[in-house]
Coordinates of C-alpha atoms in Angstrom, one line a residue:
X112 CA 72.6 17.8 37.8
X113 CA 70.7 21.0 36.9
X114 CA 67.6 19.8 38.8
X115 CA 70.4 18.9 41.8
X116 CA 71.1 22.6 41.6
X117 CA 67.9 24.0 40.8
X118 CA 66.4 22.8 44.2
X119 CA 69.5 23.8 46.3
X120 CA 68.9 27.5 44.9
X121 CA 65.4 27.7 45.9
X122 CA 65.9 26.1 49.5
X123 CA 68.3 29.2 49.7
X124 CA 66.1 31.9 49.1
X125 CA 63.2 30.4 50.7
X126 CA 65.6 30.5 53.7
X127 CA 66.6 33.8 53.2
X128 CA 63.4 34.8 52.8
X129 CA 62.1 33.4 56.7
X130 CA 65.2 35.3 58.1
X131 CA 64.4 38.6 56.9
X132 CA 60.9 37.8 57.6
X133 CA 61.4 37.2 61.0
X134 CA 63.8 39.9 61.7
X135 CA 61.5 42.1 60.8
X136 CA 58.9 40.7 63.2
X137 CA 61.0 40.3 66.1
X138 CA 62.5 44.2 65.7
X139 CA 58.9 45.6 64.9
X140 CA 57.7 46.4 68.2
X141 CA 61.3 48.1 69.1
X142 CA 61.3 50.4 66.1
X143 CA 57.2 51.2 66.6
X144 CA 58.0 52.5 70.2
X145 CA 61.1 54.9 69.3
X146 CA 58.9 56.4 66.5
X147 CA 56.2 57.1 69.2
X148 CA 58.5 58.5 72.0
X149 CA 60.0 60.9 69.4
X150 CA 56.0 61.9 68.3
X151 CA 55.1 62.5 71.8
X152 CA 58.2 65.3 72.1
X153 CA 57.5 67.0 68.4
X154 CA 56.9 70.5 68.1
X155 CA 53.2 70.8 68.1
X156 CA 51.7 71.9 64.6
X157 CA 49.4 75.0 64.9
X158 CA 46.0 74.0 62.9
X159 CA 45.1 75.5 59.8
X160 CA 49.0 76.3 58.5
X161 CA 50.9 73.4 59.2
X162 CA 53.7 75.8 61.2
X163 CA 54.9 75.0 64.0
X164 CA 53.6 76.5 67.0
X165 CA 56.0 79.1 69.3
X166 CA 57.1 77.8 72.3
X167 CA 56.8 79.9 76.0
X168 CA 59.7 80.5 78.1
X169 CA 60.9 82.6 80.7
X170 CA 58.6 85.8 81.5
X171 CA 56.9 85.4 78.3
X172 CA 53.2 85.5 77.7
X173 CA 51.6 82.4 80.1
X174 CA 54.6 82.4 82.0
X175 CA 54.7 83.7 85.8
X176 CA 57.0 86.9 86.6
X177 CA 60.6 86.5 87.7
X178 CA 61.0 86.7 92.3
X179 CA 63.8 89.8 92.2
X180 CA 65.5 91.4 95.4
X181 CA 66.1 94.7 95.1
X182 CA 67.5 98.0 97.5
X183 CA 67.1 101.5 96.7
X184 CA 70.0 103.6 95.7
X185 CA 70.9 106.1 98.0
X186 CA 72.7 109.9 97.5
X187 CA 76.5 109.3 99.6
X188 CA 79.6 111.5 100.2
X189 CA 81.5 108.2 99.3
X190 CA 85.5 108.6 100.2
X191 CA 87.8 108.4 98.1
X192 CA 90.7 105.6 98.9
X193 CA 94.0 104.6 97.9
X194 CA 95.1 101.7 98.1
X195 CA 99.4 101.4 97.8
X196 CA 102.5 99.8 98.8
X197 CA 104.9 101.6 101.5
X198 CA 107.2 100.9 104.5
X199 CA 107.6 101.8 108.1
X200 CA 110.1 104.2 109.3
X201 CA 111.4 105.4 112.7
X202 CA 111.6 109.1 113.2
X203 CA 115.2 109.2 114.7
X204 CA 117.7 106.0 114.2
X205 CA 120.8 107.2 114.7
X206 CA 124.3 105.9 115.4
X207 CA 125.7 106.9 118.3
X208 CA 129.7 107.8 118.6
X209 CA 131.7 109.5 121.1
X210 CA 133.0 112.9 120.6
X211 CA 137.0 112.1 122.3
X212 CA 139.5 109.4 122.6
X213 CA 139.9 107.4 125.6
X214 CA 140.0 103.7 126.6
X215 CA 136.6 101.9 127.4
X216 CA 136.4 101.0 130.8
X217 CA 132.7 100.2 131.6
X218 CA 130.0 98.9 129.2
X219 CA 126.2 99.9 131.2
X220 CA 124.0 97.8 128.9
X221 CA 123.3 94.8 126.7
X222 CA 122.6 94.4 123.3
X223 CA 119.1 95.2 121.7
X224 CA 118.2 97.1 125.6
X225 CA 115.7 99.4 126.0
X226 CA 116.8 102.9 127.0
X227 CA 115.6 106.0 128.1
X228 CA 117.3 109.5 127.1
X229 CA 120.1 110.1 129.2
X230 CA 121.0 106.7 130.5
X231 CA 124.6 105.9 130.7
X232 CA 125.7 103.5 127.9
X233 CA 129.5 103.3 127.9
X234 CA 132.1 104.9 130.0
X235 CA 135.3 105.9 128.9
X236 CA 138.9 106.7 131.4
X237 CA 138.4 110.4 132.7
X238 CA 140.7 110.0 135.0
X239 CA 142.9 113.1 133.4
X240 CA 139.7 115.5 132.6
X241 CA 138.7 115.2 136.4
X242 CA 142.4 115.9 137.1
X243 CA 142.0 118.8 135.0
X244 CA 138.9 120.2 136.4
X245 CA 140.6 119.5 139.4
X246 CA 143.2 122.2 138.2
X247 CA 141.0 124.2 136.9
X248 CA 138.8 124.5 140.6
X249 CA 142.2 125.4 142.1
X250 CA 143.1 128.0 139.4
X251 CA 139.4 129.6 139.8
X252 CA 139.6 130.0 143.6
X253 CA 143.4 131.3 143.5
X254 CA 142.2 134.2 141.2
X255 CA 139.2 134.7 143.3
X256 CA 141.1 135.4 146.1
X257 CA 142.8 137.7 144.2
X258 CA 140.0 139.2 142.6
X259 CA 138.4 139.8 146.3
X260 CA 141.5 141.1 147.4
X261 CA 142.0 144.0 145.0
X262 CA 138.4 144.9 145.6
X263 CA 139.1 145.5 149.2
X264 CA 142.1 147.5 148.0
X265 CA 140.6 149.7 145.8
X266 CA 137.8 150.2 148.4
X267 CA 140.2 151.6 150.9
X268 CA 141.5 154.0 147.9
X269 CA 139.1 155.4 147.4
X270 CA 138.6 156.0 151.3
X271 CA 142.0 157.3 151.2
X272 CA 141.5 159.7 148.5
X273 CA 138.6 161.3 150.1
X274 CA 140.9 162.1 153.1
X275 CA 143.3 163.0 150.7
X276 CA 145.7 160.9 151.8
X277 CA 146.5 159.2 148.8
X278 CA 146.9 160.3 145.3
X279 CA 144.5 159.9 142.1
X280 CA 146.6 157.6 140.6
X281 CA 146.9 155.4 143.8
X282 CA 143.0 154.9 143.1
X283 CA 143.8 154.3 139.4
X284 CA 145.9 151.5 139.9
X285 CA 144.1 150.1 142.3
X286 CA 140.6 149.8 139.7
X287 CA 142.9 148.4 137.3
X288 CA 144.2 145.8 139.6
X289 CA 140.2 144.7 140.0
X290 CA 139.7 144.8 136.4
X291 CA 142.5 142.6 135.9
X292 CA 141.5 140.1 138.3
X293 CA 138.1 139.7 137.2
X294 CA 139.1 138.9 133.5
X295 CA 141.4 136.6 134.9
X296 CA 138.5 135.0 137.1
X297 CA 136.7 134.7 134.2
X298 CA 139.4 133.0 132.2
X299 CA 139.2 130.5 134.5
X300 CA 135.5 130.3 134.4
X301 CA 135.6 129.6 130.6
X302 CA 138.4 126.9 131.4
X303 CA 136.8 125.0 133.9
X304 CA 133.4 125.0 131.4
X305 CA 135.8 123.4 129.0
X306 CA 137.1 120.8 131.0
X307 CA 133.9 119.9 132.4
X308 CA 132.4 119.2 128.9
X309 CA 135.7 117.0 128.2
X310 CA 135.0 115.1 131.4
X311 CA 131.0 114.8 130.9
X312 CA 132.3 113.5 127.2
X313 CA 133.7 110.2 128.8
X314 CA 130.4 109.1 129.7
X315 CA 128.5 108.4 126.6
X316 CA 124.6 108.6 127.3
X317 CA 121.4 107.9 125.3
X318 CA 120.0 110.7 123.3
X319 CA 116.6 109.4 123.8
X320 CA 114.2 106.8 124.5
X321 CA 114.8 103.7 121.7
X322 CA 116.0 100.5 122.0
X323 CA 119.6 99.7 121.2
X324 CA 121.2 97.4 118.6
X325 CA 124.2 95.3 119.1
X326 CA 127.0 97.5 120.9
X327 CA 130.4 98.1 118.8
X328 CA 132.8 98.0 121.4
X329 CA 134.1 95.9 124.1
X330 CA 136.4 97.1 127.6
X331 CA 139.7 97.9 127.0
X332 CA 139.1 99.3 123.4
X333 CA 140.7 102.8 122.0
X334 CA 137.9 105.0 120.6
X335 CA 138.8 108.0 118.6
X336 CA 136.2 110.9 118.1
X337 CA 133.6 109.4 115.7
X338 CA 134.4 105.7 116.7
X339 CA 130.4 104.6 116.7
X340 CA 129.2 103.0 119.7
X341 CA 126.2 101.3 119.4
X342 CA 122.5 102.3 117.0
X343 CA 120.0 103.8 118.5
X344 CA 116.3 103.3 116.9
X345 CA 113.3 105.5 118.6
X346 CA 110.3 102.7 117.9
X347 CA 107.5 105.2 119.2
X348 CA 106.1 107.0 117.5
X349 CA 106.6 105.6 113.7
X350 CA 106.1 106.7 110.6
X351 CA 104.2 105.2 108.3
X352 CA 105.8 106.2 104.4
X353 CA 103.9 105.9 101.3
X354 CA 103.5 106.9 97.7
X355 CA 100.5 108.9 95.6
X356 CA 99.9 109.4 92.3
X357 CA 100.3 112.3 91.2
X358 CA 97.1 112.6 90.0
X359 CA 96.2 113.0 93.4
X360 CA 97.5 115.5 94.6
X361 CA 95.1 118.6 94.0
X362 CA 92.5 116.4 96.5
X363 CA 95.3 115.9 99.2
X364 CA 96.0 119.6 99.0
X365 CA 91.9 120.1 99.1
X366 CA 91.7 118.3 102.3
X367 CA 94.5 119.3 104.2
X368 CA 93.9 123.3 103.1
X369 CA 90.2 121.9 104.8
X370 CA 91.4 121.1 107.5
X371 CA 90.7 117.5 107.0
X372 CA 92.5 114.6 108.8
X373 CA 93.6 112.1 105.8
X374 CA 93.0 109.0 107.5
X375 CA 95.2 105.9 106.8
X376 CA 95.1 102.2 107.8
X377 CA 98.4 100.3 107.8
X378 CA 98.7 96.7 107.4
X379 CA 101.9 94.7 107.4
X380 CA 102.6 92.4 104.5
X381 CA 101.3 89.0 105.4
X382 CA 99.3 90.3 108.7
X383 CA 96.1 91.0 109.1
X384 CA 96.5 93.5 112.0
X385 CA 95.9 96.8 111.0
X386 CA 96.8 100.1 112.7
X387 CA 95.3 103.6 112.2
X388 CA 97.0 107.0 111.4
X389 CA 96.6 110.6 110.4
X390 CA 98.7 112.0 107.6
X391 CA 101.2 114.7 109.3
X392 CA 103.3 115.2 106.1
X393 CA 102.9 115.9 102.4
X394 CA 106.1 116.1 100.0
X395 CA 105.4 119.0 97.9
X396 CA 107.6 117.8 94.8
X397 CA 106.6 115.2 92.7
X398 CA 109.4 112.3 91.8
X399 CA 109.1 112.2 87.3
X400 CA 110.6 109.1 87.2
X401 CA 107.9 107.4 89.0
X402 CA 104.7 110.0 88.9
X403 CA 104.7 109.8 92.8
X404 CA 104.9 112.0 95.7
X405 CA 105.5 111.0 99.6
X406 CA 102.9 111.2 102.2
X407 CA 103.7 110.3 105.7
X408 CA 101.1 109.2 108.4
X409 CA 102.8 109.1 112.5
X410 CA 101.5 105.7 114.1
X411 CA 101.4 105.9 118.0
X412 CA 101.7 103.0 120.4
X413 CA 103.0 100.3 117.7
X414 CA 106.4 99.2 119.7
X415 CA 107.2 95.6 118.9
X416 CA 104.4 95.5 116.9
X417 CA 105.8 97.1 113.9
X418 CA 109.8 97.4 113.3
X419 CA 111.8 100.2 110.8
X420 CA 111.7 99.2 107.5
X421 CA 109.0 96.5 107.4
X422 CA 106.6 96.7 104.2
X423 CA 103.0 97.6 104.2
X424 CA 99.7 97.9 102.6
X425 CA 98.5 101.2 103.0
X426 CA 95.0 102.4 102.5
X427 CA 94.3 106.2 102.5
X428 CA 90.7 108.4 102.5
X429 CA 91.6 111.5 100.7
X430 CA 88.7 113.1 100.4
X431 CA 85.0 112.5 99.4
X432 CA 82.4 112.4 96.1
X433 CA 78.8 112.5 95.8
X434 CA 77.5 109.9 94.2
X435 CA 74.7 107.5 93.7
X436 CA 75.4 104.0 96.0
X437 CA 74.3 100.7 95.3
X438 CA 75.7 97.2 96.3
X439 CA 78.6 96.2 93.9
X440 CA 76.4 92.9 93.2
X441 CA 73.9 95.0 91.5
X442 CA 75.9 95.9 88.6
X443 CA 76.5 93.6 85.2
X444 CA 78.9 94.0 83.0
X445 CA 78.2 94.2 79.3
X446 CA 80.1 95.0 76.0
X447 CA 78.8 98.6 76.0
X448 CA 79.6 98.4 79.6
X449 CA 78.0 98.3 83.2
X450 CA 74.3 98.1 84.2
X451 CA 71.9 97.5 86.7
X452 CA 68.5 96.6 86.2
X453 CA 65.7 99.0 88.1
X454 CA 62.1 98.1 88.7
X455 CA 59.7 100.1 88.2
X456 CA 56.1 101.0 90.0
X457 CA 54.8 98.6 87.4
X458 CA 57.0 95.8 88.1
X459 CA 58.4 96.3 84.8
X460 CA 62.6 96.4 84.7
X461 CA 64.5 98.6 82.8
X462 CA 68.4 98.2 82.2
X463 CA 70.0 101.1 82.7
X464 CA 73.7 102.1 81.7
X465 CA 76.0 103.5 84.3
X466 CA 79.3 105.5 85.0
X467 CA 81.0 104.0 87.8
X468 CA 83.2 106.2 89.5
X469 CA 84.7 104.5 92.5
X470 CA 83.9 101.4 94.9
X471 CA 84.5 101.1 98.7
X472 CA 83.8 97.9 100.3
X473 CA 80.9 96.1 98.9
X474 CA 79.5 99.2 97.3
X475 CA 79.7 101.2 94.4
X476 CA 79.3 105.2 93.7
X477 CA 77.7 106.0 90.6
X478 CA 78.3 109.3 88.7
X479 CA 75.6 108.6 86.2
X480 CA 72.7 106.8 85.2
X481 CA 70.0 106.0 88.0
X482 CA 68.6 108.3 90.7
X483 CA 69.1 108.1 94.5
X484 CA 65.4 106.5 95.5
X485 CA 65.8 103.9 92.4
X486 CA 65.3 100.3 93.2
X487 CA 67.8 98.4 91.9
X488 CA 67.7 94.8 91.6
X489 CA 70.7 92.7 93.8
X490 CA 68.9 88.9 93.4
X491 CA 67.8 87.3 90.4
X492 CA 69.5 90.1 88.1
X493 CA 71.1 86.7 85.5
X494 CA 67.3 85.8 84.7
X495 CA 66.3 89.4 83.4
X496 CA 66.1 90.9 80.6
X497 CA 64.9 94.6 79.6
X498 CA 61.3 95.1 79.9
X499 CA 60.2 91.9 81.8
X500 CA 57.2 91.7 84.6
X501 CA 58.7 91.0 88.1
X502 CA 57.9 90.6 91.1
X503 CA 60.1 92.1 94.1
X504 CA 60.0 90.0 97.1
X505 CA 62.5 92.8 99.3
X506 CA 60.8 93.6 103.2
X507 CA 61.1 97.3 102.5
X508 CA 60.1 97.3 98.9
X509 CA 56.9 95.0 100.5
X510 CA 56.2 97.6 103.0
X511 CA 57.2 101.0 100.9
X512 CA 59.7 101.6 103.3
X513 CA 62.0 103.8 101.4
X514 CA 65.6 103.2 101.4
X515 CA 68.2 100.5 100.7
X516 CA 67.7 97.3 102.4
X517 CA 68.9 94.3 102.6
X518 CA 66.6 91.5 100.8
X519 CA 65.0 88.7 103.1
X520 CA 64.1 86.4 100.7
X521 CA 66.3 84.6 97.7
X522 CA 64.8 85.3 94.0
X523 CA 63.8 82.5 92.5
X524 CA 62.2 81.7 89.0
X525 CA 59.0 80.8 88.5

């Protein structure tokens, strides 16, 4: 029995054994070519310390120098702009209402028409102030006649008196007779004015040119004095209505005291039209709750294009600063704040801190930091770092053309 189990325990490691044995010799080759791939990427070891040797990157020693862009930086009067929120207004909208009472009896025009001033809109019964101018013609000529007569009167009077036929106070009576007459005359002079201005009343008539909304009143309807009518809306010329900062107001006073046209481009919410102005009116009090003050721009020959009320995006030139420009793309923002990298007559780069002190378009005025004549660099600017070789592929900067240009060719590393 032990020898039984004696032999089964050796057969069992002597298995054991072969498995591990070949195992080993099958996974050999596997494990001996891993080892090698990971040799051939180690870190080389410098000789003689047994230190790993530095690698080279970027525009380090060995290493060619960065392809840049660049422009040169140029001395502008940049202008100053606003960019803000306001609404289109018409310069007279106005309701309009008749002045007496009478019974509609002709409507002229439709609803929403286009009318010029003094075209007849509604019509009211005048049949009783003609009847009364009527009277009043009647009344005028009767006291003419009148009038005429006692002139002829007191003409032969005083003819009279000169023969001495008749007495002074025949002449007397006979001048007051005229004076009467004429004051009567002109009593009916001032009536007949009156009468006429009732009669012209029944006609009501456009104030001026607009376009009409949807009229109030319908033939056969009683209008009292005030009844309105129909709106009236002038659509040309419009005003264009916006809001300022105060803090802006000392340069909008500078340019209108100048003589300077402020500008203004309109653009309708959701549009991409845009119309141009001139400001015509400054508000000279300032709202506190809001910090604001009105400006006002006239727009000419924007009918149907632009309605009362409509909201827009105004943008406004209110005056000017000198300043260093350069593209917008040349400046990168930091913690500390904005750069831009300038190249030197080396080739050498330099980051240099800058004030920003406003942007138009795709360019930024600088108040401090880099010279006008500085190239600054517009391609390539991620790759660089202070101090670093480069070379500056820009036409002008190849042909010392001074002055900003745009680059021909994109950076690339090396």
């Amino acid at each position: 029995m032990k020898r039984t189990l004696g032999i089964i325990l050796a057969a069992t490691a002597a298995a054991g054994l072969y498995w591990r044995d070949g195992l080993v010799a099958v996974t050999t080759p596997y494990v001996s070519s891993a080892f090698a791939a990971v040799s051939a990427t180690a870190t080389p070891v410098a000789p003689g310390n047994g230190k790993a040797a530095p690698a080279t990157s970027g525009n380090r020693r060995g290493a060619a120098p960065t392809r840049v862009a660049t422009v040169a930086a140029t001395a502008e009067d940049m202008p100053i702009e606003r960019r803000t929120i306001g609404a289109i207004a018409s310069p007279a909208n106005l309701t309009v209402t008749t002045e007496t009472s009478g019974l509609v009896t002709d409507i002229l025009v439709a609803d929403g028409a286009d009318v010029k001033a003094g075209d007849v809109l509604v019509r009211l019964d005048s049949r009783i102030a003609e009847a009364t101018v009527e009277k009043d013609r009647a009344a005028l000529a009767r006291d003419q006649a009148t009038l005429d007569h006692a002139r002829e009167t007191a003409a032969r009077q005083q003819k009279l008196l000169s023969n001495e036929a008749v007495s002074q106070q025949s002449l007397e009576d006979a001048d007051a007779a005229v004076k009467t007459a004429e004051a009567t005359v002109a009593v009916d002079q001032a009536s007949l004015k009156s009468d006429l201005v009732t009669l012209d009343q029944k006609t009501i008539r456009a104030p001026f040119d607009g376009r009409l909304g949807a009229v109030g009143v319908v033939e056969g309807s009683l209008v009292q004095p005030g009844t309105a009518i129909v709106r009236l809306t002038r659509l040309d010329p419009l005003y264009a209505s916006f809001a300022l900062s105060e803090s802006d107001a000392a340069l909008v006073r500078s340019a209108r005291a100048a003589g300077k046209p402020i500008e203004v481009s309109v653009t309708p919410l959701g549009a991409t039209d845009a119309f141009t102005g001139t400001v015509d009116f400054v508000d000279d009090a300032v709202d506190a709750a809001s910090g604001t003050f009105l400006a006002r721009a006239t727009l000419h020959g924007v009918a149907d294009r632009l309605v009362p009320g409509q909201s827009i995006a105004v943008e406004a030139a209110i005056g000017s600063m000198p300043v260093v420009a350069v593209p917008t793309v040349a400046l990168q923002a930091t913690q500390q704040g904005s750069i831009v990298y300038v190249v030197g007559a080396d080739g050498t780069v330099a980051a240099k801190p800058v004030t920003v002190a406003l942007s138009v378009g795709d360019r930024s005025g600088l108040s401090s930091g880099i010279n006008a004549g500085d190239r600054v660099v517009v391609e390539g600017q991620v790759r660089l770092a202070d101090g670093m070789k480069v070379i500056d592929t820009s036409a002008d900067a190849a042909n010392g053309k001074p002055g900003a240009g745009k680059p021909t060719s994109t950076a690339e590393a090396q």
